[in-house]
Amino acid sequence: SQQGEEDPQALSIQEGENATMNCSYKTSINNLQWYRQNSGRGLVHLILIRSNEREKHSGRLRVTLDTSKKSSSLLITASRAADTASYFCATVNAGNNRKLIWGLGTSLAVNP
Amino acid sequence: GAVVSQHPSWVICKSGTSVKIECRSLDFQATTMFWYRQFPKQSLMLMATSNEGSKATYEQGVEKDKFLINHASLTLSTLTVTSAHPEDSSFYICSARDTRLRTSGIRSYEQYFGPGTRLTVT
């Protein structure tokens, strides 16, 4: 079942701009992960942030986690046309059998 | 590394036939694999959890007799869509859970995803 929600559902920006996507979830989590999916392709794992972490960086990616608000954000800085893809957050619930619970995704279009 | 492959990458079949999709972990053993389906412009929906040597655990609303899962070895899980119908047309994605101990001594339980299989039933 889906428990996460991402906003916006769709985002269109110009190359060089920053893109911010948000994800909210409903239950206590062990960790939260962000994935990218190019159209019709498989998933690429971007970054994992644990429940005791508040911020994490990886290259042009910055992820924040606010467990009090049950939300996370993914920031892509200096976006490129190649960043055009759908981005999904997924959570692993605390005490769960470690299934991934998926958000609905944000479709990002970076225009050259 | 942790690479997961799926075969075939795409398949077209006639209504009423069965189709088997394979998911392999290439460089690690996976006691647990997951099968998802994804409709166009939608998120992933977990169909079932495949456990090596035991029966799969299906999510609510997923017909186990329709979607047969076999996890006969630590590196291979198969999903068979039986008596396929056009409404079964979808993108099927598998993932394998890597439970190897890290150098930190902690297991990450990270899932690695296959590239997906596009099924079209005519």
XYZ file of C-alpha atoms in Angstrom:
234
model
C 0.000 0.000 0.000
C 1.148 3.502 -0.656
C 1.540 5.724 2.311
C 3.789 8.424 1.034
C 2.820 11.514 -0.812
C 5.079 13.697 -2.836
C 4.575 17.211 -3.974
C 4.573 18.628 -6.419
C 3.304 15.846 -8.651
C 4.959 17.545 -11.582
C 7.687 20.161 -11.768
C 9.081 21.945 -14.792
C 12.176 24.122 -14.486
C 14.963 25.572 -16.588
C 18.414 24.107 -16.690
C 20.574 25.584 -13.962
C 17.711 26.153 -11.553
C 17.248 24.206 -8.353
C 14.493 21.616 -8.005
C 12.869 20.821 -4.685
C 10.576 17.873 -4.112
C 8.829 17.009 -0.893
C 7.679 13.729 0.566
C 5.401 13.086 3.515
C 4.757 9.812 5.264
C 2.468 8.549 7.974
C 4.205 6.167 10.354
C 7.482 5.911 12.249
C 10.315 4.998 9.956
C 13.684 3.306 10.063
C 14.942 5.172 7.032
C 13.760 7.091 3.971
C 15.168 6.652 0.494
C 14.966 8.607 -2.722
C 15.008 6.971 -6.138
C 15.052 8.219 -9.695
C 13.341 6.547 -12.604
C 13.812 7.524 -16.207
C 10.780 6.955 -18.387
C 10.100 3.255 -18.832
C 13.282 2.247 -17.074
C 14.335 0.777 -13.763
C 14.959 2.566 -10.519
C 18.194 4.188 -9.494
C 18.880 4.542 -5.785
C 19.930 8.102 -5.021
C 20.297 8.484 -1.303
C 19.241 6.958 2.003
C 18.707 8.968 5.157
C 18.230 7.261 8.489
C 15.647 8.318 11.041
C 18.339 9.763 13.313
C 19.791 11.911 10.540
C 18.509 15.341 9.584
C 20.417 16.147 6.419
C 22.518 14.322 3.896
C 24.395 15.366 0.780
C 25.512 13.504 -2.281
C 26.950 15.556 -5.115
C 24.220 17.946 -6.282
C 21.648 16.239 -4.095
C 20.619 17.382 -0.661
C 18.078 15.483 1.394
C 16.521 16.630 4.626
C 14.395 14.669 7.049
C 12.056 16.072 9.675
C 10.680 13.190 11.695
C 8.514 15.489 13.792
C 6.672 16.555 10.646
C 7.077 13.167 8.981
C 8.455 14.776 5.893
C 11.528 14.822 3.709
C 12.747 16.998 0.892
C 15.045 16.347 -2.028
C 16.900 19.295 -3.492
C 18.707 19.018 -6.799
C 20.971 21.989 -7.337
C 22.086 23.373 -10.690
C 19.750 21.046 -12.545
C 20.603 19.570 -15.933
C 18.434 18.268 -18.738
C 19.671 14.789 -17.823
C 17.960 15.148 -14.430
C 14.603 14.865 -16.202
C 12.965 11.836 -14.610
C 10.445 10.772 -12.000
C 11.601 10.895 -8.419
C 10.149 8.672 -5.714
C 10.581 8.565 -1.993
C 10.252 5.283 -0.161
C 10.239 4.572 3.536
C 11.172 1.546 5.559
C 8.935 1.432 8.580
C 10.295 0.903 12.057
C 9.562 -2.643 13.145
C 8.329 -3.597 9.669
C 9.679 -6.537 7.720
C 11.600 -3.808 5.919
C 9.275 -3.499 2.989
C 9.601 -0.262 1.059
C 6.526 1.935 1.176
C 6.450 4.148 -1.903
C 5.350 7.681 -2.495
C 3.434 8.681 -5.582
C 6.386 10.375 -7.218
C 7.275 13.741 -8.697
C 7.779 14.068 -12.406
C 10.612 16.526 -13.047
C 11.211 18.125 -16.427
C 14.378 20.172 -16.831
C 14.212 22.274 -19.948
C 17.438 23.132 -21.771
C 28.656 -4.371 -6.271
C 25.019 -5.343 -6.168
C 23.505 -5.978 -9.555
C 20.060 -7.358 -10.225
C 18.998 -8.485 -13.662
C 15.587 -9.229 -15.108
C 14.719 -11.285 -18.117
C 13.118 -10.620 -20.455
C 13.239 -6.844 -20.615
C 10.053 -6.840 -22.615
C 7.549 -9.434 -23.762
C 4.410 -9.445 -25.857
C 2.054 -12.358 -25.426
C -1.425 -13.378 -26.450
C -4.311 -13.321 -24.040
C -4.665 -16.614 -22.186
C -1.002 -17.572 -22.290
C 1.414 -17.590 -19.368
C 4.571 -15.548 -19.093
C 7.549 -16.118 -16.821
C 9.808 -13.294 -15.680
C 13.145 -13.986 -14.029
C 14.903 -11.888 -11.430
C 18.517 -12.655 -10.596
C 20.939 -11.203 -8.105
C 24.233 -11.414 -9.953
C 26.873 -10.825 -7.324
C 25.167 -11.440 -4.016
C 22.762 -13.884 -2.462
C 19.278 -12.694 -1.692
C 17.049 -14.616 0.669
C 14.341 -12.069 0.004
C 13.220 -10.569 -3.279
C 10.279 -8.320 -3.985
C 7.997 -8.070 -6.994
C 6.365 -4.794 -7.949
C 4.148 -3.660 -10.768
C 3.916 -0.157 -12.076
C 1.276 1.367 -14.314
C 2.164 4.305 -16.558
C 2.892 7.492 -14.673
C 2.157 5.818 -11.350
C 4.193 4.650 -8.411
C 5.341 1.133 -7.648
C 2.874 -1.265 -6.122
C 4.304 -4.123 -4.095
C 2.789 -7.370 -5.250
C 4.577 -9.928 -3.129
C 7.618 -10.750 -1.065
C 9.520 -13.765 -2.312
C 11.389 -15.798 0.287
C 13.964 -18.401 -0.676
C 12.800 -21.876 0.180
C 9.334 -20.880 1.339
C 6.060 -19.563 0.017
C 5.786 -16.000 -1.134
C 3.831 -13.482 0.881
C 1.289 -11.674 -1.250
C -0.059 -8.203 -0.661
C -3.755 -7.713 -0.191
C -5.645 -7.850 -3.463
C -2.959 -9.731 -5.381
C -4.106 -13.139 -6.599
C -1.506 -15.745 -5.723
C -2.869 -18.204 -8.272
C -2.623 -15.561 -10.943
C 0.891 -14.412 -10.122
C 2.968 -17.460 -9.247
C 6.239 -16.771 -7.494
C 9.052 -19.250 -7.078
C 12.269 -18.461 -5.216
C 14.133 -21.714 -5.642
C 17.649 -20.439 -5.098
C 19.425 -17.613 -3.338
C 19.974 -15.797 -6.613
C 16.809 -16.412 -8.583
C 13.144 -15.598 -8.174
C 10.560 -16.027 -10.916
C 7.171 -14.455 -11.424
C 4.757 -16.268 -13.705
C 1.710 -14.398 -14.906
C -0.773 -17.145 -15.644
C -3.577 -16.879 -18.196
C -2.557 -13.340 -18.948
C -5.154 -10.768 -19.941
C -4.747 -7.268 -21.374
C -5.296 -5.755 -17.933
C -2.134 -7.545 -16.784
C -0.127 -5.401 -19.168
C 2.235 -3.436 -16.992
C 5.838 -2.803 -16.037
C 7.034 -5.447 -13.586
C 10.048 -4.683 -11.417
C 11.875 -6.927 -9.005
C 14.275 -6.069 -6.239
C 16.633 -8.139 -4.155
C 17.495 -7.431 -0.571
C 21.175 -7.429 0.256
C 21.710 -8.561 3.818
C 25.467 -8.905 3.706
C 27.319 -7.564 6.679
C 29.029 -4.265 5.985
C 32.501 -3.499 7.234
C 30.714 -1.589 9.980
C 29.199 -4.849 11.128
C 25.720 -3.576 10.307
C 23.395 -5.063 7.733
C 21.912 -2.413 5.492
C 18.972 -4.417 4.163
C 19.221 -2.266 1.082
C 17.129 -3.306 -1.917
C 18.623 -3.352 -5.384
C 16.291 -3.114 -8.329
C 16.197 -4.879 -11.624
C 15.701 -2.889 -14.829
C 12.095 -3.998 -15.168
C 10.089 -6.069 -17.629
C 7.490 -4.503 -19.878
C 4.619 -6.968 -20.393
C 2.080 -6.343 -23.120
C -0.832 -8.743 -23.443
C -2.704 -8.562 -26.728
